[in-house]
Amino acid sequence: MSLAVKGSFMALMPKMASASASVDTDGTSNVEKTMSNENKRHYKPPFKFGMGGVAVGNEFGVVTDKDAYNILEAAWSAGVRYYDVAPWYGLGLAERRYGGFLHNKERSEFILSSKVGKLLKASKTAKNREYYPFSPSPNDVVYDYTAAGVRRSIEDSLQRLGIDSLDMVFVHDISSDNKYLPTDWQEQFEIARKGAFPELTRMREEGLIKGWGLGVNTPEPILRLLEVADPDVCLLASQYSLIDHKNALNQVFPAARAKNVSFVVGSSLNAGFISGSPRYNYGKESYKIPPAFLEKRKKLREVAGNHGVDLRTAALQFSAAPDVAAALVVGVSNEQQILADYTSMQTKIPTEFWAELKSQNLIEQNAPTPS
């Protein structure tokens, strides 16, 4: 519960106590019902737009420390107040860079999410270049989705970041697309079900974090999580974009909505593909782009051109439109990108553009579009 909500709730307690004699037919008092409803609330990030840490972790190329700081300074100056990082991004590099900038800011002025499941350990024989060839990190990765691993991971992240708390924590990459997992993703999910999930729930109850969920690129783990645990918000990456959104829209979103779970939507440009990148999503074979996606991007560009719309802007706004999309995070490798993306979220797109996308079946008929 946020401090503001908690404060207003406590202010109402005397009035509620005086009404405690009022009992419904099921034997539950008004006070008990109100407290029960408060306990069922799930955390949602208060900022709709955020900056991700993949590119600043040197995923796609070299970003210098100076350039990383300038990117963060530009983001902050533009008004960005939500930042998403992970130990995995640059094997600690992104967290160190974000922390170098954010530790000088008032902690109450921004929110921060990071991830658990991958512990970093410095080693002279680390396979760091295999994972991140552009990162100077000396760290190797040890997968650990246990309760103790979660606590250790958060403590390590806080040290790299130089701050005292995280707002959201995502259990990272327990999904079929992660080829680095030590065993099948379903086996690792079961470890997390018994370890990471209940531990994060305890940490939420203790007030150490505000919310937690999964951070994955495929739908199956999220759907399973909703059946076995009580998450707040999940990082839905590479699953809801102009190119590919049908499954998330019709399967994942209804299941999450029923459990009052929201999403931070990531990779709305499919790792830059929609805006012209020669790759689609992530991984060593991201350059192998399905012909159908290339053809769809071509058609999207044609419609955008006919309406004078910047396709990148449309893609960002589309991914942020669903009611379950609490926030959108974008990857940034230079100052101009974060400023352009932030501006895109304020730009008006004509309704005729969205209507034509639906008339040509380029987006689903039931897909929400920006008003």
CSV table of C-alpha atoms in Angstrom, one decimal:
chain,number,residue,atom,x,y,z
A,1,MET,CA,0.0,0.0,0.0
A,2,SER,CA,1.4,3.4,-0.9
A,3,LEU,CA,2.1,5.9,1.8
A,4,ALA,CA,-0.6,8.2,0.4
A,5,VAL,CA,-3.2,5.5,0.4
A,6,LYS,CA,-2.2,4.2,3.7
A,7,GLY,CA,-2.4,7.7,5.3
A,8,SER,CA,-5.8,8.3,4.0
A,9,PHE,CA,-6.9,4.9,5.1
A,10,MET,CA,-5.7,5.4,8.6
A,11,ALA,CA,-7.4,8.8,8.8
A,12,LEU,CA,-10.7,7.1,8.1
A,13,MET,CA,-10.2,4.5,10.8
A,14,PRO,CA,-12.0,6.3,13.7
A,15,LYS,CA,-15.1,6.8,11.5
A,16,MET,CA,-14.9,3.2,10.4
A,17,ALA,CA,-14.5,2.0,14.0
A,18,SER,CA,-17.7,3.8,15.0
A,19,ALA,CA,-19.6,2.0,12.3
A,20,SER,CA,-18.2,-1.4,13.2
A,21,ALA,CA,-21.5,-2.5,14.6
A,22,SER,CA,-22.9,-2.5,11.1
A,23,VAL,CA,-22.7,-6.1,10.0
A,24,ASP,CA,-23.8,-7.6,6.6
A,25,THR,CA,-25.8,-10.7,6.2
A,26,ASP,CA,-22.7,-12.8,5.7
A,27,GLY,CA,-21.5,-11.8,9.2
A,28,THR,CA,-18.7,-9.5,8.0
A,29,SER,CA,-18.4,-6.0,9.4
A,30,ASN,CA,-17.9,-2.9,7.2
A,31,VAL,CA,-14.4,-2.5,8.8
A,32,GLU,CA,-13.4,-6.0,7.9
A,33,LYS,CA,-14.7,-5.7,4.4
A,34,THR,CA,-12.9,-2.4,3.8
A,35,MET,CA,-9.6,-3.9,5.2
A,36,SER,CA,-10.1,-7.0,3.0
A,37,ASN,CA,-10.5,-4.8,0.0
A,38,GLU,CA,-7.4,-2.8,0.9
A,39,ASN,CA,-5.4,-6.0,1.2
A,40,LYS,CA,-6.5,-7.2,-2.3
A,41,ARG,CA,-5.2,-4.0,-4.0
A,42,HIS,CA,-2.4,-4.6,-6.4
A,43,TYR,CA,0.4,-2.2,-7.0
A,44,LYS,CA,0.5,-0.3,-10.3
A,45,PRO,CA,3.3,2.0,-11.3
A,46,PRO,CA,2.1,5.6,-11.0
A,47,PHE,CA,4.0,6.7,-14.2
A,48,LYS,CA,2.7,5.6,-17.6
A,49,PHE,CA,6.1,6.0,-19.4
A,50,GLY,CA,9.5,4.7,-18.4
A,51,MET,CA,13.0,4.0,-19.7
A,52,GLY,CA,14.4,0.5,-20.0
A,53,GLY,CA,18.0,-0.5,-19.4
A,54,VAL,CA,18.8,-3.1,-22.2
A,55,ALA,CA,20.6,-0.7,-24.5
A,56,VAL,CA,22.4,1.2,-21.7
A,57,GLY,CA,23.7,-2.3,-20.7
A,58,ASN,CA,25.4,-2.5,-24.2
A,59,GLU,CA,23.1,-5.2,-25.5
A,60,PHE,CA,23.3,-3.9,-29.2
A,61,GLY,CA,26.5,-2.0,-29.2
A,62,VAL,CA,28.9,0.1,-27.2
A,63,VAL,CA,27.4,2.9,-25.1
A,64,THR,CA,30.1,4.8,-23.1
A,65,ASP,CA,29.7,5.8,-19.5
A,66,LYS,CA,29.5,9.4,-20.6
A,67,ASP,CA,26.8,8.7,-23.1
A,68,ALA,CA,24.8,6.7,-20.7
A,69,TYR,CA,24.9,9.5,-18.2
A,70,ASN,CA,23.8,12.0,-20.8
A,71,ILE,CA,20.9,9.7,-21.8
A,72,LEU,CA,19.7,9.5,-18.2
A,73,GLU,CA,20.1,13.3,-17.8
A,74,ALA,CA,18.1,13.9,-20.9
A,75,ALA,CA,15.4,11.5,-19.7
A,76,TRP,CA,15.2,13.1,-16.3
A,77,SER,CA,15.1,16.6,-17.8
A,78,ALA,CA,12.2,15.5,-20.1
A,79,GLY,CA,10.2,14.3,-17.1
A,80,VAL,CA,10.8,10.5,-17.1
A,81,ARG,CA,10.4,9.2,-13.6
A,82,TYR,CA,10.2,5.4,-14.1
A,83,TYR,CA,13.3,3.3,-14.8
A,84,ASP,CA,13.6,-0.4,-15.4
A,85,VAL,CA,16.8,-2.3,-15.1
A,86,ALA,CA,18.1,-5.8,-14.4
A,87,PRO,CA,21.3,-7.6,-13.3
A,88,TRP,CA,21.2,-9.3,-16.7
A,89,TYR,CA,21.5,-6.0,-18.7
A,90,GLY,CA,25.2,-5.8,-19.3
A,91,LEU,CA,25.8,-8.2,-16.5
A,92,GLY,CA,25.6,-5.5,-13.9
A,93,LEU,CA,26.6,-2.6,-16.2
A,94,ALA,CA,23.1,-1.1,-16.6
A,95,GLU,CA,22.4,-1.1,-12.8
A,96,ARG,CA,25.7,0.5,-12.1
A,97,ARG,CA,25.1,3.2,-14.6
A,98,TYR,CA,21.5,3.9,-13.5
A,99,GLY,CA,22.6,3.9,-9.9
A,100,GLY,CA,25.4,6.4,-10.6
A,101,PHE,CA,22.8,8.8,-11.8
A,102,LEU,CA,19.7,8.1,-9.7
A,103,HIS,CA,21.5,7.8,-6.3
A,104,ASN,CA,21.8,11.6,-6.3
A,105,LYS,CA,18.0,12.1,-6.8
A,106,GLU,CA,15.4,12.2,-4.1
A,107,ARG,CA,14.2,8.6,-3.8
A,108,SER,CA,10.5,9.6,-3.6
A,109,GLU,CA,10.7,11.4,-6.9
A,110,PHE,CA,11.1,8.3,-9.1
A,111,ILE,CA,10.2,4.6,-9.2
A,112,LEU,CA,12.5,1.8,-10.1
A,113,SER,CA,12.1,-1.9,-11.1
A,114,SER,CA,14.7,-4.5,-11.4
A,115,LYS,CA,14.7,-8.3,-11.7
A,116,VAL,CA,15.7,-11.5,-9.9
A,117,GLY,CA,16.7,-15.0,-10.9
A,118,LYS,CA,20.2,-14.3,-12.2
A,119,LEU,CA,23.0,-13.8,-9.6
A,120,LEU,CA,26.2,-12.3,-10.8
A,121,LYS,CA,29.6,-13.5,-9.7
A,122,ALA,CA,32.9,-12.1,-10.9
A,123,SER,CA,35.2,-14.7,-12.4
A,124,LYS,CA,38.4,-14.8,-14.4
A,125,THR,CA,36.8,-17.6,-16.5
A,126,ALA,CA,33.4,-15.9,-16.9
A,127,LYS,CA,31.4,-16.4,-20.1
A,128,ASN,CA,30.6,-12.7,-20.1
A,129,ARG,CA,31.6,-12.1,-23.7
A,130,GLU,CA,29.3,-14.9,-24.8
A,131,TYR,CA,26.3,-13.1,-23.3
A,132,TYR,CA,27.3,-9.5,-23.7
A,133,PRO,CA,30.2,-9.0,-26.2
A,134,PHE,CA,30.0,-5.2,-25.8
A,135,SER,CA,30.0,-5.1,-22.0
A,136,PRO,CA,33.2,-4.8,-20.0
A,137,SER,CA,31.6,-6.7,-17.0
A,138,PRO,CA,33.7,-9.4,-15.4
A,139,ASN,CA,30.6,-11.3,-14.2
A,140,ASP,CA,29.3,-14.7,-14.8
A,141,VAL,CA,25.6,-15.7,-14.3
A,142,VAL,CA,24.2,-18.2,-11.9
A,143,TYR,CA,20.5,-18.9,-12.2
A,144,ASP,CA,18.8,-19.0,-8.8
A,145,TYR,CA,15.0,-18.8,-8.4
A,146,THR,CA,14.9,-19.9,-4.8
A,147,ALA,CA,13.8,-17.7,-1.9
A,148,ALA,CA,17.3,-17.2,-0.7
A,149,GLY,CA,18.4,-16.3,-4.2
A,150,VAL,CA,15.7,-13.7,-4.5
A,151,ARG,CA,16.8,-12.0,-1.3
A,152,ARG,CA,20.5,-12.1,-2.4
A,153,SER,CA,19.7,-10.8,-5.9
A,154,ILE,CA,17.8,-7.7,-4.5
A,155,GLU,CA,20.5,-7.0,-2.0
A,156,ASP,CA,23.1,-7.1,-4.8
A,157,SER,CA,21.1,-4.9,-7.0
A,158,LEU,CA,20.6,-2.3,-4.3
A,159,GLN,CA,24.4,-2.2,-3.8
A,160,ARG,CA,25.1,-1.7,-7.5
A,161,LEU,CA,22.4,0.9,-7.7
A,162,GLY,CA,23.4,2.7,-4.6
A,163,ILE,CA,19.8,3.1,-3.3
A,164,ASP,CA,17.8,1.7,-0.5
A,165,SER,CA,14.8,0.1,-2.1
A,166,LEU,CA,13.1,-1.2,-5.3
A,167,ASP,CA,9.5,-0.4,-6.1
A,168,MET,CA,8.8,-3.4,-8.4
A,169,VAL,CA,10.6,-6.7,-8.8
A,170,PHE,CA,10.2,-9.0,-11.8
A,171,VAL,CA,11.2,-12.7,-11.8
A,172,HIS,CA,13.3,-12.7,-15.0
A,173,ASP,CA,13.2,-14.9,-18.1
A,174,ILE,CA,11.6,-18.2,-16.9
A,175,SER,CA,10.4,-18.9,-20.4
A,176,SER,CA,10.9,-21.2,-23.3
A,177,ASP,CA,12.9,-18.7,-25.3
A,178,ASN,CA,15.7,-18.5,-22.7
A,179,LYS,CA,18.3,-20.9,-24.0
A,180,TYR,CA,20.7,-20.3,-21.1
A,181,LEU,CA,18.5,-21.8,-18.4
A,182,PRO,CA,20.2,-24.8,-16.6
A,183,THR,CA,17.1,-27.0,-17.0
A,184,ASP,CA,13.8,-26.8,-18.8
A,185,TRP,CA,11.9,-23.6,-18.1
A,186,GLN,CA,9.0,-25.5,-16.5
A,187,GLU,CA,11.4,-27.0,-14.0
A,188,GLN,CA,12.8,-23.6,-13.2
A,189,PHE,CA,9.3,-22.2,-12.9
A,190,GLU,CA,8.5,-24.9,-10.2
A,191,ILE,CA,11.6,-23.8,-8.2
A,192,ALA,CA,10.3,-20.2,-8.4
A,193,ARG,CA,6.8,-21.3,-7.4
A,194,LYS,CA,8.1,-22.7,-4.2
A,195,GLY,CA,10.8,-20.1,-3.6
A,196,ALA,CA,10.8,-16.8,-5.4
A,197,PHE,CA,7.0,-16.3,-5.6
A,198,PRO,CA,6.2,-16.7,-1.9
A,199,GLU,CA,9.3,-14.8,-0.9
A,200,LEU,CA,8.4,-11.8,-3.0
A,201,THR,CA,4.9,-11.9,-1.6
A,202,ARG,CA,6.5,-11.8,1.9
A,203,MET,CA,8.7,-9.0,1.0
A,204,ARG,CA,5.7,-7.1,-0.3
A,205,GLU,CA,3.8,-7.7,2.9
A,206,GLU,CA,6.9,-6.5,4.9
A,207,GLY,CA,6.9,-3.3,2.8
A,208,LEU,CA,10.4,-4.0,1.3
A,209,ILE,CA,8.9,-3.8,-2.2
A,210,LYS,CA,5.6,-2.5,-3.5
A,211,GLY,CA,4.8,-5.1,-6.2
A,212,TRP,CA,6.2,-8.1,-8.1
A,213,GLY,CA,5.5,-10.3,-11.1
A,214,LEU,CA,7.2,-12.0,-14.0
A,215,GLY,CA,9.4,-10.4,-16.7
A,216,VAL,CA,9.2,-12.6,-19.7
A,217,ASN,CA,9.0,-12.7,-23.5
A,218,THR,CA,6.4,-15.4,-23.9
A,219,PRO,CA,2.8,-15.8,-22.6
A,220,GLU,CA,2.8,-19.3,-21.0
A,221,PRO,CA,4.7,-18.4,-17.8
A,222,ILE,CA,2.4,-15.4,-17.1
A,223,LEU,CA,-0.7,-17.5,-17.5
A,224,ARG,CA,0.7,-20.1,-15.2
A,225,LEU,CA,1.8,-17.5,-12.6
A,226,LEU,CA,-1.8,-16.2,-12.5
A,227,GLU,CA,-3.0,-19.6,-11.5
A,228,VAL,CA,-0.4,-20.3,-8.7
A,229,ALA,CA,0.4,-17.0,-7.1
A,230,ASP,CA,-0.7,-13.4,-6.3
A,231,PRO,CA,1.4,-11.0,-8.4
A,232,ASP,CA,0.8,-7.3,-8.9
A,233,VAL,CA,2.3,-6.4,-12.2
A,234,CYS,CA,4.2,-8.3,-14.9
A,235,LEU,CA,6.7,-7.1,-17.5
A,236,LEU,CA,5.2,-8.2,-20.8
A,237,ALA,CA,8.0,-7.9,-23.3
A,238,SER,CA,7.8,-8.5,-27.1
A,239,GLN,CA,4.2,-9.7,-26.9
A,240,TYR,CA,2.1,-6.6,-27.6
A,241,SER,CA,3.1,-4.6,-30.6
A,242,LEU,CA,1.7,-3.5,-33.9
A,243,ILE,CA,3.4,-6.5,-35.5
A,244,ASP,CA,2.3,-9.2,-32.9
A,245,HIS,CA,-0.5,-8.7,-30.3
A,246,LYS,CA,-3.3,-11.2,-31.0
A,247,ASN,CA,-2.5,-13.7,-28.3
A,248,ALA,CA,-1.8,-11.1,-25.6
A,249,LEU,CA,-5.0,-9.3,-26.4
A,250,ASN,CA,-7.2,-12.3,-26.4
A,251,GLN,CA,-5.6,-14.7,-24.0
A,252,VAL,CA,-3.2,-13.0,-21.6
A,253,PHE,CA,-5.0,-9.8,-21.0
A,254,PRO,CA,-8.4,-11.3,-20.0
A,255,ALA,CA,-6.7,-13.7,-17.6
A,256,ALA,CA,-4.7,-10.9,-16.0
A,257,ARG,CA,-7.8,-8.6,-15.8
A,258,ALA,CA,-9.7,-11.3,-13.9
A,259,LYS,CA,-6.9,-11.2,-11.3
A,260,ASN,CA,-6.5,-7.4,-11.2
A,261,VAL,CA,-3.0,-7.8,-12.5
A,262,SER,CA,-1.5,-5.1,-14.8
A,263,PHE,CA,1.4,-5.0,-17.2
A,264,VAL,CA,4.5,-3.0,-17.9
A,265,VAL,CA,4.8,-3.3,-21.6
A,266,GLY,CA,8.2,-3.6,-23.1
A,267,SER,CA,9.7,-3.9,-26.6
A,268,SER,CA,6.8,-2.3,-28.3
A,269,LEU,CA,9.0,-1.7,-31.3
A,270,ASN,CA,10.2,-5.4,-31.2
A,271,ALA,CA,13.7,-4.3,-30.4
A,272,GLY,CA,13.6,-1.5,-32.9
A,273,PHE,CA,12.2,-3.6,-35.8
A,274,ILE,CA,9.1,-1.4,-36.3
A,275,SER,CA,11.3,1.7,-36.6
A,276,GLY,CA,13.7,0.2,-39.1
A,277,SER,CA,16.1,-2.0,-37.2
A,278,PRO,CA,17.5,-5.1,-39.1
A,279,ARG,CA,16.6,-7.3,-36.2
A,280,TYR,CA,13.3,-8.6,-34.7
A,281,ASN,CA,13.3,-8.9,-30.9
A,282,TYR,CA,16.3,-10.3,-29.1
A,283,GLY,CA,18.8,-13.2,-29.3
A,284,LYS,CA,21.6,-14.3,-31.5
A,285,GLU,CA,19.3,-15.1,-34.4
A,286,SER,CA,17.2,-11.9,-34.2
A,287,TYR,CA,18.4,-11.1,-37.7
A,288,LYS,CA,16.3,-13.9,-39.0
A,289,ILE,CA,13.1,-12.0,-39.6
A,290,PRO,CA,10.0,-13.9,-40.7
A,291,PRO,CA,8.9,-12.7,-44.2
A,292,ALA,CA,5.4,-12.1,-42.9
A,293,PHE,CA,6.6,-9.6,-40.4
A,294,LEU,CA,8.6,-7.8,-43.1
A,295,GLU,CA,5.5,-7.6,-45.3
A,296,LYS,CA,3.4,-6.4,-42.4
A,297,ARG,CA,5.9,-3.6,-41.6
A,298,LYS,CA,5.8,-2.5,-45.2
A,299,LYS,CA,2.0,-2.2,-45.1
A,300,LEU,CA,2.1,-0.4,-41.8
A,301,ARG,CA,4.5,2.1,-43.3
A,302,GLU,CA,2.3,2.7,-46.3
A,303,VAL,CA,-0.8,3.4,-44.1
A,304,ALA,CA,1.3,5.7,-41.8
A,305,GLY,CA,2.6,7.6,-44.8
A,306,ASN,CA,-0.9,8.0,-46.2
A,307,HIS,CA,-2.0,9.7,-42.9
A,308,GLY,CA,1.2,11.6,-42.2
A,309,VAL,CA,1.9,9.5,-39.1
A,310,ASP,CA,5.2,8.5,-37.7
A,311,LEU,CA,5.0,4.7,-37.4
A,312,ARG,CA,7.3,4.6,-34.3
A,313,THR,CA,5.0,7.0,-32.6
A,314,ALA,CA,2.0,5.0,-33.5
A,315,ALA,CA,3.6,1.8,-32.3
A,316,LEU,CA,4.4,3.2,-28.9
A,317,GLN,CA,1.0,4.6,-28.4
A,318,PHE,CA,-0.7,1.4,-29.5
A,319,SER,CA,1.2,-0.7,-27.0
A,320,ALA,CA,0.2,1.7,-24.2
A,321,ALA,CA,-3.5,1.8,-25.0
A,322,PRO,CA,-4.9,-1.3,-23.3
A,323,ASP,CA,-6.5,-0.8,-19.9
A,324,VAL,CA,-4.2,-3.4,-18.4
A,325,ALA,CA,-1.1,-1.6,-19.6
A,326,ALA,CA,-0.1,0.3,-16.5
A,327,ALA,CA,3.2,1.6,-18.1
A,328,LEU,CA,5.3,1.5,-21.2
A,329,VAL,CA,9.1,1.2,-21.1
A,330,VAL,CA,11.3,2.0,-24.0
A,331,GLY,CA,14.9,1.1,-24.7
A,332,VAL,CA,17.3,3.9,-25.4
A,333,SER,CA,20.8,4.1,-26.8
A,334,ASN,CA,21.2,7.8,-27.3
A,335,GLU,CA,19.7,11.1,-26.0
A,336,GLN,CA,17.7,11.8,-29.1
A,337,GLN,CA,15.8,8.5,-28.8
A,338,ILE,CA,14.5,9.1,-25.3
A,339,LEU,CA,13.4,12.7,-26.2
A,340,ALA,CA,11.7,11.5,-29.4
A,341,ASP,CA,9.9,8.6,-27.6
A,342,TYR,CA,8.8,10.9,-24.8
A,343,THR,CA,7.5,13.4,-27.3
A,344,SER,CA,5.7,10.6,-29.2
A,345,MET,CA,3.5,9.8,-26.2
A,346,GLN,CA,2.2,13.4,-26.3
A,347,THR,CA,1.5,13.4,-30.1
A,348,LYS,CA,-2.0,13.3,-31.5
A,349,ILE,CA,-2.7,10.6,-34.1
A,350,PRO,CA,-5.8,10.9,-36.3
A,351,THR,CA,-8.5,8.3,-35.6
A,352,GLU,CA,-8.7,7.6,-39.4
A,353,PHE,CA,-5.2,6.0,-39.2
A,354,TRP,CA,-6.4,3.5,-36.6
A,355,ALA,CA,-9.6,2.8,-38.6
A,356,GLU,CA,-7.6,2.1,-41.7
A,357,LEU,CA,-5.3,-0.3,-39.8
A,358,LYS,CA,-8.4,-2.3,-38.8
A,359,SER,CA,-10.1,-2.1,-42.2
A,360,GLN,CA,-6.9,-3.7,-43.7
A,361,ASN,CA,-6.7,-6.2,-40.8
A,362,LEU,CA,-3.3,-5.0,-39.8
A,363,ILE,CA,-4.4,-4.9,-36.2
A,364,GLU,CA,-7.1,-6.9,-34.4
A,365,GLN,CA,-10.6,-5.5,-34.6
A,366,ASN,CA,-10.9,-5.6,-30.8
A,367,ALA,CA,-7.5,-3.9,-30.2
A,368,PRO,CA,-7.8,-0.7,-28.1
A,369,THR,CA,-6.5,2.4,-29.9
A,370,PRO,CA,-5.5,5.7,-28.4
A,371,SER,CA,-8.3,8.2,-28.2
